[in-house]
PDB file of C-alpha atoms in Angstrom:
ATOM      1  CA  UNK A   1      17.420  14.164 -19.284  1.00  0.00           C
ATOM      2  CA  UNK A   2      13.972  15.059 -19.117  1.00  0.00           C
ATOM      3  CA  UNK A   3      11.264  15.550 -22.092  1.00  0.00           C
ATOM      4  CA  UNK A   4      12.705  19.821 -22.088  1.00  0.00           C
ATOM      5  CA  UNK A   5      15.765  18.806 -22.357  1.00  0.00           C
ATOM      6  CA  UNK A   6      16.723  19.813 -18.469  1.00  0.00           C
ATOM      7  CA  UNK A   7      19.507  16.862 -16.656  1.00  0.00           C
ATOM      8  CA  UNK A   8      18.630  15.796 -13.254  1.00  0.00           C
ATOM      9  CA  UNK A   9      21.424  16.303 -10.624  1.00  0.00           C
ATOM     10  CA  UNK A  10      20.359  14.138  -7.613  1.00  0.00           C
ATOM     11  CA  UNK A  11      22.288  14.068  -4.291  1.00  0.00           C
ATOM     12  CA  UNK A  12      24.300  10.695  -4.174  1.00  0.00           C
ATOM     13  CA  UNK A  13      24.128  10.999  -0.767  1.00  0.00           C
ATOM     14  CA  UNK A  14      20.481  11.477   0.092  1.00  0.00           C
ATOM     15  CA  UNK A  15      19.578   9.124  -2.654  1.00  0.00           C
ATOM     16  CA  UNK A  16      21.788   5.933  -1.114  1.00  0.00           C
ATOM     17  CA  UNK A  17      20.833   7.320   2.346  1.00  0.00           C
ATOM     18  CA  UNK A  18      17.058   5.813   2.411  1.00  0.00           C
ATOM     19  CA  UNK A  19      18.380   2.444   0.473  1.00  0.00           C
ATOM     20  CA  UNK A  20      20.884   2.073   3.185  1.00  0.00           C
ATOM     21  CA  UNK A  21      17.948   2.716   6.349  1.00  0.00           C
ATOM     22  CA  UNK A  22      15.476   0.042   4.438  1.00  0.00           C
ATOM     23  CA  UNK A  23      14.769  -2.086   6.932  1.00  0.00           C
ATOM     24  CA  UNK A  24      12.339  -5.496   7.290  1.00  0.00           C
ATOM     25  CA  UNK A  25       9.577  -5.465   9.837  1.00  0.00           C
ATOM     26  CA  UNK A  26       8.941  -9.225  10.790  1.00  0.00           C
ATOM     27  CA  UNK A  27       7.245 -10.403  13.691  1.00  0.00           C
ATOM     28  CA  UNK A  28       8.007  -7.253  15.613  1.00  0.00           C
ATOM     29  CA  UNK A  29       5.917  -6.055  18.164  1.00  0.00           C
ATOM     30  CA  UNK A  30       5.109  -2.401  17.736  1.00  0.00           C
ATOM     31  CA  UNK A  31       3.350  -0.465  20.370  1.00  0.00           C
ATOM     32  CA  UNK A  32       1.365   3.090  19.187  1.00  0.00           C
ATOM     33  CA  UNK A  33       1.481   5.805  20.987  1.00  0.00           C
ATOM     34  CA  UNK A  34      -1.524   6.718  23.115  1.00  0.00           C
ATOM     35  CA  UNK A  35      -2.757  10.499  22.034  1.00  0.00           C
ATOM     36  CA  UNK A  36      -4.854  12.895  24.277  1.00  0.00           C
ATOM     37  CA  UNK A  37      -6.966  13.940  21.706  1.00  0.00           C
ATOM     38  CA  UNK A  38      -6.754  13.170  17.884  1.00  0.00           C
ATOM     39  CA  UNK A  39      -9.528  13.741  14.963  1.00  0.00           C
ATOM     40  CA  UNK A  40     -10.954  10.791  12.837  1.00  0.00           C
ATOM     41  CA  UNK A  41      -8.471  10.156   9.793  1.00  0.00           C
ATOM     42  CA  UNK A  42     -10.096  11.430   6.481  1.00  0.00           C
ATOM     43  CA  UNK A  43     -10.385   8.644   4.214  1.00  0.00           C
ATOM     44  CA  UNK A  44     -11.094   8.897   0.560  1.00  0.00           C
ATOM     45  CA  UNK A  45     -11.400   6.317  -2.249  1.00  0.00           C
ATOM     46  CA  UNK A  46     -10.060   7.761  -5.180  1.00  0.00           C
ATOM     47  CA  UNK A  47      -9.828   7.437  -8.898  1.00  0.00           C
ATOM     48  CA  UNK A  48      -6.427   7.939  -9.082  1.00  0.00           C
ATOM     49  CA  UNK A  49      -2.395   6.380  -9.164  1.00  0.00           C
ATOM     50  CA  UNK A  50      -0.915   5.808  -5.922  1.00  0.00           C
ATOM     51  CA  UNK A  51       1.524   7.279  -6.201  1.00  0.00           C
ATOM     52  CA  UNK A  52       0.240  10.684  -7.743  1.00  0.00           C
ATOM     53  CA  UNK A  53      -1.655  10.667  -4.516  1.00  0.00           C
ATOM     54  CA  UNK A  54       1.154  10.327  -2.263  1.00  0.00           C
ATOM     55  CA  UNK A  55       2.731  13.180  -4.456  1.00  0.00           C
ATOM     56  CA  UNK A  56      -0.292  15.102  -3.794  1.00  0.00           C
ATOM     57  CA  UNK A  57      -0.584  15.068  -0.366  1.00  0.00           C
ATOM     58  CA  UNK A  58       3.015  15.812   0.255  1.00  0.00           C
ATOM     59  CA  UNK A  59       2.393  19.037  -1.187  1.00  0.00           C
ATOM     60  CA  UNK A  60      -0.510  19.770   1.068  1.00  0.00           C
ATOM     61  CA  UNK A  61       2.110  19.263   3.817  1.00  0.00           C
ATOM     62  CA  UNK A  62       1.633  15.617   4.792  1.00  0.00           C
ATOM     63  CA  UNK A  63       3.839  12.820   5.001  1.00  0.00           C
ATOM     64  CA  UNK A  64       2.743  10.075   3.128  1.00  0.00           C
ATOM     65  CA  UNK A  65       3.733   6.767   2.383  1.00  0.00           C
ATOM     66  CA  UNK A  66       2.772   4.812  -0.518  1.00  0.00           C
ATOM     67  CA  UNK A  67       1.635   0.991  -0.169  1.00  0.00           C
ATOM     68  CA  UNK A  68       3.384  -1.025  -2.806  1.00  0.00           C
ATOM     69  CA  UNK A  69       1.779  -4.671  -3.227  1.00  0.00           C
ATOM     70  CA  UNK A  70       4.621  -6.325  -3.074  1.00  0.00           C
ATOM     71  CA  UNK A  71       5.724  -9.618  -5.294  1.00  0.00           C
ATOM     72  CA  UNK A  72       6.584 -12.054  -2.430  1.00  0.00           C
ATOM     73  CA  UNK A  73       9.721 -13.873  -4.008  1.00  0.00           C
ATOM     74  CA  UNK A  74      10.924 -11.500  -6.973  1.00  0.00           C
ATOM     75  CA  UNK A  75      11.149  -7.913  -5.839  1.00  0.00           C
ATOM     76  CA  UNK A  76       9.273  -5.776  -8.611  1.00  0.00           C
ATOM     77  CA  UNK A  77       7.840  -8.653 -10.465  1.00  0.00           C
ATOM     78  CA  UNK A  78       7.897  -8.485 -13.625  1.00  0.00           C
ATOM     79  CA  UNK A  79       8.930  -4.508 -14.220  1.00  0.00           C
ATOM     80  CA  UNK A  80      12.023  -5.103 -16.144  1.00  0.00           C
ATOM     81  CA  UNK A  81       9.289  -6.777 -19.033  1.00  0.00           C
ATOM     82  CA  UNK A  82       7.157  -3.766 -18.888  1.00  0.00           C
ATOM     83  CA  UNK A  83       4.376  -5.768 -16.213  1.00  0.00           C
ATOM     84  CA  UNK A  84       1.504  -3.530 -15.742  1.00  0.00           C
ATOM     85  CA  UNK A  85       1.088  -4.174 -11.953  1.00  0.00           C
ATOM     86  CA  UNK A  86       1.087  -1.793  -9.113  1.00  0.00           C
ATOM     87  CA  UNK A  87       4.938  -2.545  -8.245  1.00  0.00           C
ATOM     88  CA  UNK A  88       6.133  -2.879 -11.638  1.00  0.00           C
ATOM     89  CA  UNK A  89       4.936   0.968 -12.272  1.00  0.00           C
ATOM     90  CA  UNK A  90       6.616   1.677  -8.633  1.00  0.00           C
ATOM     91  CA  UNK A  91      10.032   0.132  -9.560  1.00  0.00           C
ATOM     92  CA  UNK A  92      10.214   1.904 -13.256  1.00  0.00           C
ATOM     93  CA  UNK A  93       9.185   5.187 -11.684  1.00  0.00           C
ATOM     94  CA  UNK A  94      11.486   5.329  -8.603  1.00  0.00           C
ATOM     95  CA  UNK A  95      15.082   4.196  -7.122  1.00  0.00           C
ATOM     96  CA  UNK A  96      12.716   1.441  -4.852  1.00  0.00           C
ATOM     97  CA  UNK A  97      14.948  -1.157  -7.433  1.00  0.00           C
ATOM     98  CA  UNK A  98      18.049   0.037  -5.807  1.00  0.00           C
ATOM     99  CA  UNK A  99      16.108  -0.372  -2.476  1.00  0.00           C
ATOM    100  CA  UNK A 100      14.603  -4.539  -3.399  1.00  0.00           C
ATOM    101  CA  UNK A 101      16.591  -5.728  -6.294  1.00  0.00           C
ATOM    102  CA  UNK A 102      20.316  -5.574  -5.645  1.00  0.00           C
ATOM    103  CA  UNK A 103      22.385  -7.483  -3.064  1.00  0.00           C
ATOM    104  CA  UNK A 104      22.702  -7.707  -0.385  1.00  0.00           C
ATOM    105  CA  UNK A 105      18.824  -6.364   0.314  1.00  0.00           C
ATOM    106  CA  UNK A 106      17.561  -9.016  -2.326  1.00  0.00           C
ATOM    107  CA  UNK A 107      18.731 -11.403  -0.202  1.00  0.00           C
ATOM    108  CA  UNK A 108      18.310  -9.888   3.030  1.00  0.00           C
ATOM    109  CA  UNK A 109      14.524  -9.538   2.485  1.00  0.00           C
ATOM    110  CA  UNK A 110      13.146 -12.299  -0.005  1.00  0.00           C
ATOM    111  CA  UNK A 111      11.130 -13.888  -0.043  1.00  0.00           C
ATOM    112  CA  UNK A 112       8.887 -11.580   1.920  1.00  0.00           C
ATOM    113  CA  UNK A 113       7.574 -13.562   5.043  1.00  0.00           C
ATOM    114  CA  UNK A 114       3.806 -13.850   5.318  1.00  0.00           C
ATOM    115  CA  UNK A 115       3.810 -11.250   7.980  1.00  0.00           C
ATOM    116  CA  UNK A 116       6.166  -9.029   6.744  1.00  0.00           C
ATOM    117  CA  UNK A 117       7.073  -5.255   5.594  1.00  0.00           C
ATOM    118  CA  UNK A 118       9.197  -3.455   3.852  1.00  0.00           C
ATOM    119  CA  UNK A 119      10.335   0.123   4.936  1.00  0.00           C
ATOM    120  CA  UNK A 120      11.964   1.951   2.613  1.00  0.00           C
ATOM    121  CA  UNK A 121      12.608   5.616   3.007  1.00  0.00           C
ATOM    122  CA  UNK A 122      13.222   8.586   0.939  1.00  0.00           C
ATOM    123  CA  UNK A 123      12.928   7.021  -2.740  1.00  0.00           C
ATOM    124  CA  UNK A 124      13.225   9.162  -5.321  1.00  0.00           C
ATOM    125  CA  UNK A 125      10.698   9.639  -7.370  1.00  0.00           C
ATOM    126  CA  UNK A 126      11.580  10.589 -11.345  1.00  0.00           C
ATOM    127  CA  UNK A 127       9.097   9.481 -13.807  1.00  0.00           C
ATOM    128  CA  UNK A 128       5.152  10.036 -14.231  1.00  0.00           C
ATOM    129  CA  UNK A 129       2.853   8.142 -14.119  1.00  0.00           C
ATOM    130  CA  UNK A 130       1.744   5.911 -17.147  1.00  0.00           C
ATOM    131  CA  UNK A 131      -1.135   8.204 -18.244  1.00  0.00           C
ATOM    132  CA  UNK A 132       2.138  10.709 -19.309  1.00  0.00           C
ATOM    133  CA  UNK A 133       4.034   7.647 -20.502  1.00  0.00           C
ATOM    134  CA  UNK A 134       6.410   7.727 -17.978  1.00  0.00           C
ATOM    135  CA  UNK A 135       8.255  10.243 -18.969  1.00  0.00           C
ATOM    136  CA  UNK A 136      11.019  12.225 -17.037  1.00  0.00           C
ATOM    137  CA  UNK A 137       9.885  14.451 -14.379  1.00  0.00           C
ATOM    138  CA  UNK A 138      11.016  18.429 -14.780  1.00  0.00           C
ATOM    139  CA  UNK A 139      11.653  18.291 -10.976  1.00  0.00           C
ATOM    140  CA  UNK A 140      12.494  14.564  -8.619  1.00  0.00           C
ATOM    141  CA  UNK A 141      10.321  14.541  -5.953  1.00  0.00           C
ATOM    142  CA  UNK A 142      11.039  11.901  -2.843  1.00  0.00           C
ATOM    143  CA  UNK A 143       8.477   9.535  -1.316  1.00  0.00           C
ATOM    144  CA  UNK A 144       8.302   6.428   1.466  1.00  0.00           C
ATOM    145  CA  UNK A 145       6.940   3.023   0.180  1.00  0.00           C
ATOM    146  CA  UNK A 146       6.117   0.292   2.100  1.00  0.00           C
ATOM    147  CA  UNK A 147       6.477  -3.144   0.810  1.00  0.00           C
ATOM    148  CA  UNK A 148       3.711  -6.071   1.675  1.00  0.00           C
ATOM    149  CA  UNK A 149       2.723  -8.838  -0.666  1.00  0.00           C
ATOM    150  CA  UNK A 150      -0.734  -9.278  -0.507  1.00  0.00           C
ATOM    151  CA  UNK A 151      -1.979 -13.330  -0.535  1.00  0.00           C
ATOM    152  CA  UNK A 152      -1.645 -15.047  -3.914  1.00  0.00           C
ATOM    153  CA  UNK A 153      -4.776 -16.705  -5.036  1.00  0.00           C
ATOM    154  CA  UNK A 154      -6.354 -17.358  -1.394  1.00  0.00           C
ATOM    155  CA  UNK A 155      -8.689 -20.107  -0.703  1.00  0.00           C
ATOM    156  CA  UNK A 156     -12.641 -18.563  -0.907  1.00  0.00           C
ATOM    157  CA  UNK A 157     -15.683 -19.571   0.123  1.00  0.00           C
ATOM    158  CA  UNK A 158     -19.540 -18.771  -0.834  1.00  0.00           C
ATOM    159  CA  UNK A 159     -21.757 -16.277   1.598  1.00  0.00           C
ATOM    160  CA  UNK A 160     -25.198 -16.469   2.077  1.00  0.00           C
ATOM    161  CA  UNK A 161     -25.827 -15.346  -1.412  1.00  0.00           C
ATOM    162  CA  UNK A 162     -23.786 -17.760  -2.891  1.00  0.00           C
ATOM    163  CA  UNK A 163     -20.661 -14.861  -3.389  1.00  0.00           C
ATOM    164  CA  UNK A 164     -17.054 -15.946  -2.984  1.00  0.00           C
ATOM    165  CA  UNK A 165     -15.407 -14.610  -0.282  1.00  0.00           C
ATOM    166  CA  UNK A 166     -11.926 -15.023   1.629  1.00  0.00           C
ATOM    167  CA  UNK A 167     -12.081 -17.650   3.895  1.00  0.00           C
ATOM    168  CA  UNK A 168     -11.451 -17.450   7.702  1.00  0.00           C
ATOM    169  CA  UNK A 169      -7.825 -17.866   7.227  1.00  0.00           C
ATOM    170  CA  UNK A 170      -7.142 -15.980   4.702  1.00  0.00           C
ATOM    171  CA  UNK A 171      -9.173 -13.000   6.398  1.00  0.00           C
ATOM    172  CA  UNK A 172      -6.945 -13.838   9.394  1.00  0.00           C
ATOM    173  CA  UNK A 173      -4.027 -13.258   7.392  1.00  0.00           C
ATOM    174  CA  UNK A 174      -5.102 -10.486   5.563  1.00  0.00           C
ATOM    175  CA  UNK A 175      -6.113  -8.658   8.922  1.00  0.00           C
ATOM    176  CA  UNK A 176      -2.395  -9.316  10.418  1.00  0.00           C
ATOM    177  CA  UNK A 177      -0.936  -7.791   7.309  1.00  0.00           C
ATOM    178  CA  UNK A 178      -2.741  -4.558   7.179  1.00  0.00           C
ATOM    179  CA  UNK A 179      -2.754  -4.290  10.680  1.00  0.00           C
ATOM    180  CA  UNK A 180       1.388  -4.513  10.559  1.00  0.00           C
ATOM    181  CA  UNK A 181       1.767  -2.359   7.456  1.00  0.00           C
ATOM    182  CA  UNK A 182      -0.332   0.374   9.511  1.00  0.00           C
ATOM    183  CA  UNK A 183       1.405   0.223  12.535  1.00  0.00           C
ATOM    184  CA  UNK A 184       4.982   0.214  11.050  1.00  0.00           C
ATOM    185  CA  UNK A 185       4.004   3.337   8.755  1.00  0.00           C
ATOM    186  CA  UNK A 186       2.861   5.140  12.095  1.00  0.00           C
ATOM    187  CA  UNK A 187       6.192   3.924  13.518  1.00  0.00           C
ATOM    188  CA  UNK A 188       8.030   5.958  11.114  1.00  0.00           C
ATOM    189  CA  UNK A 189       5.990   8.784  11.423  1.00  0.00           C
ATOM    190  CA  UNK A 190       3.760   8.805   8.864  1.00  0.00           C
ATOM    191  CA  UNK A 191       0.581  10.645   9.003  1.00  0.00           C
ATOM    192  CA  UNK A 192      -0.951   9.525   5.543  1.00  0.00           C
ATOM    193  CA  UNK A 193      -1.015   6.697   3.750  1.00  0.00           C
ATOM    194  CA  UNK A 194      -2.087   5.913  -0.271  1.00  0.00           C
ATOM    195  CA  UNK A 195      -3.420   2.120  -0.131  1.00  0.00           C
ATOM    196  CA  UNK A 196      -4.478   0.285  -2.944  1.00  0.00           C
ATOM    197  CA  UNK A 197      -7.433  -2.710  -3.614  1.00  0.00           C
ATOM    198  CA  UNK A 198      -5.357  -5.304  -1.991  1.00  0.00           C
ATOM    199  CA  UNK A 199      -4.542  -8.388  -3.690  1.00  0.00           C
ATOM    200  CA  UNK A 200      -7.420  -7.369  -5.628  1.00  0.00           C
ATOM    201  CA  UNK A 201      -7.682  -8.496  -9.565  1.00  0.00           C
ATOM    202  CA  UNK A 202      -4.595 -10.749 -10.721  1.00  0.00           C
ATOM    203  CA  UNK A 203      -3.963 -12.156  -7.707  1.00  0.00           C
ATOM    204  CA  UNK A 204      -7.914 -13.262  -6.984  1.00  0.00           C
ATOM    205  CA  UNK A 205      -8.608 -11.669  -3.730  1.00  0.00           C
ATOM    206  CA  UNK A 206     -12.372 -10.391  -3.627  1.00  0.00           C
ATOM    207  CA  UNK A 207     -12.376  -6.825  -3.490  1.00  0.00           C
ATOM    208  CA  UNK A 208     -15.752  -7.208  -0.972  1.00  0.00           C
ATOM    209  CA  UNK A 209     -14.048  -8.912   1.479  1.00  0.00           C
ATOM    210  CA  UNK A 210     -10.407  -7.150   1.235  1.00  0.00           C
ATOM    211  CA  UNK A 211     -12.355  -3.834   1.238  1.00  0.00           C
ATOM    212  CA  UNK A 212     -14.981  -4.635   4.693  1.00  0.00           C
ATOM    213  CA  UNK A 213     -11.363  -6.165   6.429  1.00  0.00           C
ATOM    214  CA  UNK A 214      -9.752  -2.506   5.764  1.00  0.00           C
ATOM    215  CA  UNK A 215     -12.945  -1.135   7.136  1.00  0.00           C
ATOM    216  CA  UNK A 216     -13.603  -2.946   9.729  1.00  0.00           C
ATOM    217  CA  UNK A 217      -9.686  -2.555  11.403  1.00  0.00           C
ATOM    218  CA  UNK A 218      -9.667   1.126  10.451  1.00  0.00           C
ATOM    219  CA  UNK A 219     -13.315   1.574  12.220  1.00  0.00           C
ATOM    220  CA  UNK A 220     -12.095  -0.488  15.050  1.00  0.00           C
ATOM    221  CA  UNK A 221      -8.526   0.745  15.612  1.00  0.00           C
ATOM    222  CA  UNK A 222      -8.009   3.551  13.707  1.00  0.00           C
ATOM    223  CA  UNK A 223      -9.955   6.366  14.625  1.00  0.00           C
ATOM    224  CA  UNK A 224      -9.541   9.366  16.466  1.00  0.00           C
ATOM    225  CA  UNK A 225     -10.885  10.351  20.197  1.00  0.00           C
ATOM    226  CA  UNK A 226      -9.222  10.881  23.485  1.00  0.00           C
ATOM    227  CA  UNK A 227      -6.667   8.099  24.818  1.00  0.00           C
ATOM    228  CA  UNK A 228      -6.013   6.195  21.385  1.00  0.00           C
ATOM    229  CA  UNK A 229      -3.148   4.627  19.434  1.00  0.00           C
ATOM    230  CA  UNK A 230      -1.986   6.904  17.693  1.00  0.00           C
ATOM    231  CA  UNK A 231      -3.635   7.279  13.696  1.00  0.00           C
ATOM    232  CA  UNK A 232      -3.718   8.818  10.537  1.00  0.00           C
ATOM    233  CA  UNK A 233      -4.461  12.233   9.599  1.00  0.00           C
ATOM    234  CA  UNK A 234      -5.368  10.814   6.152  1.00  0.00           C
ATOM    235  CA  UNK A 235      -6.016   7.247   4.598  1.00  0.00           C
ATOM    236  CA  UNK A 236      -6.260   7.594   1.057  1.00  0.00           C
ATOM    237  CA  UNK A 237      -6.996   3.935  -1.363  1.00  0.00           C
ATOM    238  CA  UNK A 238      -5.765   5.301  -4.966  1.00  0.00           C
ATOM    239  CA  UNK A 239      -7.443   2.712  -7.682  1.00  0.00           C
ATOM    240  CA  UNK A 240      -7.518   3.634 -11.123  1.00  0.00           C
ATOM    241  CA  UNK A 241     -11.198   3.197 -12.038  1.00  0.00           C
ATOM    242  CA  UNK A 242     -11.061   1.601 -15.581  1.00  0.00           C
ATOM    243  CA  UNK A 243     -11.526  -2.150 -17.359  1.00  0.00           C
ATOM    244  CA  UNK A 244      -8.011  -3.297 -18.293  1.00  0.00           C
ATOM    245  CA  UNK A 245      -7.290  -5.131 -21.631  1.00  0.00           C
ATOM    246  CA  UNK A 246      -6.302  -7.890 -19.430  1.00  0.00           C
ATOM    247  CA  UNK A 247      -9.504  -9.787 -18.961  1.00  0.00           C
ATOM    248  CA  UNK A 248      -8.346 -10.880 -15.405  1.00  0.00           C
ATOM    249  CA  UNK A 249      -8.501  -6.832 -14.319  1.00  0.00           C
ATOM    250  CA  UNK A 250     -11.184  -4.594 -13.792  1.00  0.00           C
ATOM    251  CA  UNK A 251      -9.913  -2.019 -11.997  1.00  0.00           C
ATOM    252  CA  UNK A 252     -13.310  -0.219 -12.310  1.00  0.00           C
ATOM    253  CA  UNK A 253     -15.169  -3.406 -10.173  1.00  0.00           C
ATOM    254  CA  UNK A 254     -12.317  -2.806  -7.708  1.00  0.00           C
ATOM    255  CA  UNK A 255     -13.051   0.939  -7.587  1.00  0.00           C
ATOM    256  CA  UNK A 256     -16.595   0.675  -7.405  1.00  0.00           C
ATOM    257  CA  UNK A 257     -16.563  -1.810  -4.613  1.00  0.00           C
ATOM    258  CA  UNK A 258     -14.226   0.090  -2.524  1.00  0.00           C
ATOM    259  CA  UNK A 259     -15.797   2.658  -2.896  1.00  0.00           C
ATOM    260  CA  UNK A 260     -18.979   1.721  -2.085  1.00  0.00           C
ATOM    261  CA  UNK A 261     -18.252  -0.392   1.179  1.00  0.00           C
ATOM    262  CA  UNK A 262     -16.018   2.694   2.388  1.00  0.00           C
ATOM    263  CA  UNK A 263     -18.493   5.154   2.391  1.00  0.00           C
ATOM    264  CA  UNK A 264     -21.302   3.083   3.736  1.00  0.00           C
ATOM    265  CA  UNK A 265     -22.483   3.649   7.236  1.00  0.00           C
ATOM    266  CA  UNK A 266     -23.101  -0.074   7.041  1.00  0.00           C
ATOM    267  CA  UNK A 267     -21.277  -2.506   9.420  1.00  0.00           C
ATOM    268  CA  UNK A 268     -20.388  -5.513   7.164  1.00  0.00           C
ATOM    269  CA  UNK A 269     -18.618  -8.381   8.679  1.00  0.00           C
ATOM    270  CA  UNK A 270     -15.592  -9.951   7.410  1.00  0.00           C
ATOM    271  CA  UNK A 271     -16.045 -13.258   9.085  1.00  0.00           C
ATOM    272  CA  UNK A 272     -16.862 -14.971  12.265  1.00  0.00           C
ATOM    273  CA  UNK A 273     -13.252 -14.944  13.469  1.00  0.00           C
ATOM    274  CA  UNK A 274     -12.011 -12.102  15.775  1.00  0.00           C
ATOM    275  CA  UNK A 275      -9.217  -9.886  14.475  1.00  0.00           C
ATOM    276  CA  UNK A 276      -5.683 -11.636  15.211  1.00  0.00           C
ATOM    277  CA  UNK A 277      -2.356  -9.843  15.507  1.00  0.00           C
ATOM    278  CA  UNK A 278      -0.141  -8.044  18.062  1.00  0.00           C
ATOM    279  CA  UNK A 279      -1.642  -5.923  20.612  1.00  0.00           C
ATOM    280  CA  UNK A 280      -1.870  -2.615  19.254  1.00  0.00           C
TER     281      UNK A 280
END
């Protein structure tokens, strides 16, 4: 029952439907579709939840799909203790629960392999955000997530001034996995997707680095012209701009530094080691 006192009917059917067509994306080779002509994917950093900005753009008429930064080994992490990460806000909010955390998915997808993702389909989506509490919706709405753990405390290494950065590997990784979690959304036929700072704040990635590797693949791969992989129409990173109580998250550092590498005209590289992966 929501907050006016209406009940939600849902449709059993449609709601089992996308839990049923989850599916995991290892190691498979996906190959985009070459377009004539396609325009550059707008790309916005935004202070806002991710999922409020999937929400959003479905309205304008896109189909979005929401990144959720995955826990590798416990699917939600800690959302049945009231956790205060990305997922954990994801799982309370939406069916993605029924999706990750019952058999025989549990064990049919975790733990997450370094190179994997998550597809999951048509969840329905029935509380707000936390700004409203999480309260009941008036209305469900349904939305696509996409499940990818980022890496877990990765090794770093100083730059030239003596700022910790990811180091080779872990930029190698990082690259595979957003590379992967872009072509599998496109797969499915999505033409916008709500990102997030990556691994960014509990789990010690540098927001610097995680933010030039998304530039650098989207700049590289992800553009528009004539004869290209197929892209986005829209390629949104939704991070709420504000300095938690938890001393190991500033969400407003994140913000800022996406922000700022994003909508530089600057080429910054991510390391000395080329970009590693599939073939697009």
């Amino acid at each position: 029952m929501t907050s006016s006192g209406n009940v939600i009917n849902l449709d059993k059917n449609k709601l089992y439907s996308g839990v049923r067509r989850a599916r995991l994306y290892q190691g498979t080779r996906i190959r985009r579709q070459i377009m004539d002509k396609q325009d550059d994917p707008l790309i916005n950093v935004v202070n806002a939840d991710s999922l409020d900005e999937a929400l959003k753009l479905k309205r304008l008429g896109y189909k979005p799909i929401v990144l959720d930064m995955a826990n590798r080994e416990f699917p939600g992490g800690d959302y049945r203790y009231d956790g205060t990460t990305q997922e954990a806000g994801l799982f309370r909010r939406t069916n993605l629960f029924q999706c990750l955390d019952t058999e025989p998915r549990r064990s049919e997808f975790y733990p997450i392999p370094s190179q994997g993702a998550i597809y999951c389909p048509n969840m329905v989506v029935l509380r707000k955000s936390a700004q409203y509490k999480e309260e009941f919706m008036d209305r469900p709405e349904w939305m696509s997530f996409l499940a990818v753990p980022p890496l877990r405390n990765p090794p770093l290494v100083p730059n030239e001034n003596n700022e910790m950065i990811l180091g080779e590997r872990a930029v190698i990784i990082t690259k595979k996995k957003i590379q992967h979690m872009f072509r599998v959304a496109l797969d499915n036929g999505h033409d916008a997707i709500v990102l997030s700072a990556f691994g960014c704040g509990r789990l010690h990635n540098p927001p610097e680095s995680v933010a030039n590797i998304f530039k650098e693949i989207i700049r590289t791969n992800y553009m528009g012209g004539v004869k290209k992989g197929r892209t986005f129409s829209v390629i949104t990173f939704a991070i709420t701009n504000y300095k938690s109580l938890d001393s190991q998250v500033d969400d407003s550092y994140n913000y800022d530094t996406f922000k700022r590498v994003m909508e530089s005209p600057d080429e910054v590289p991510t390391g000395e080691e080329p970009e590693s992966g599939p073939e697009a």
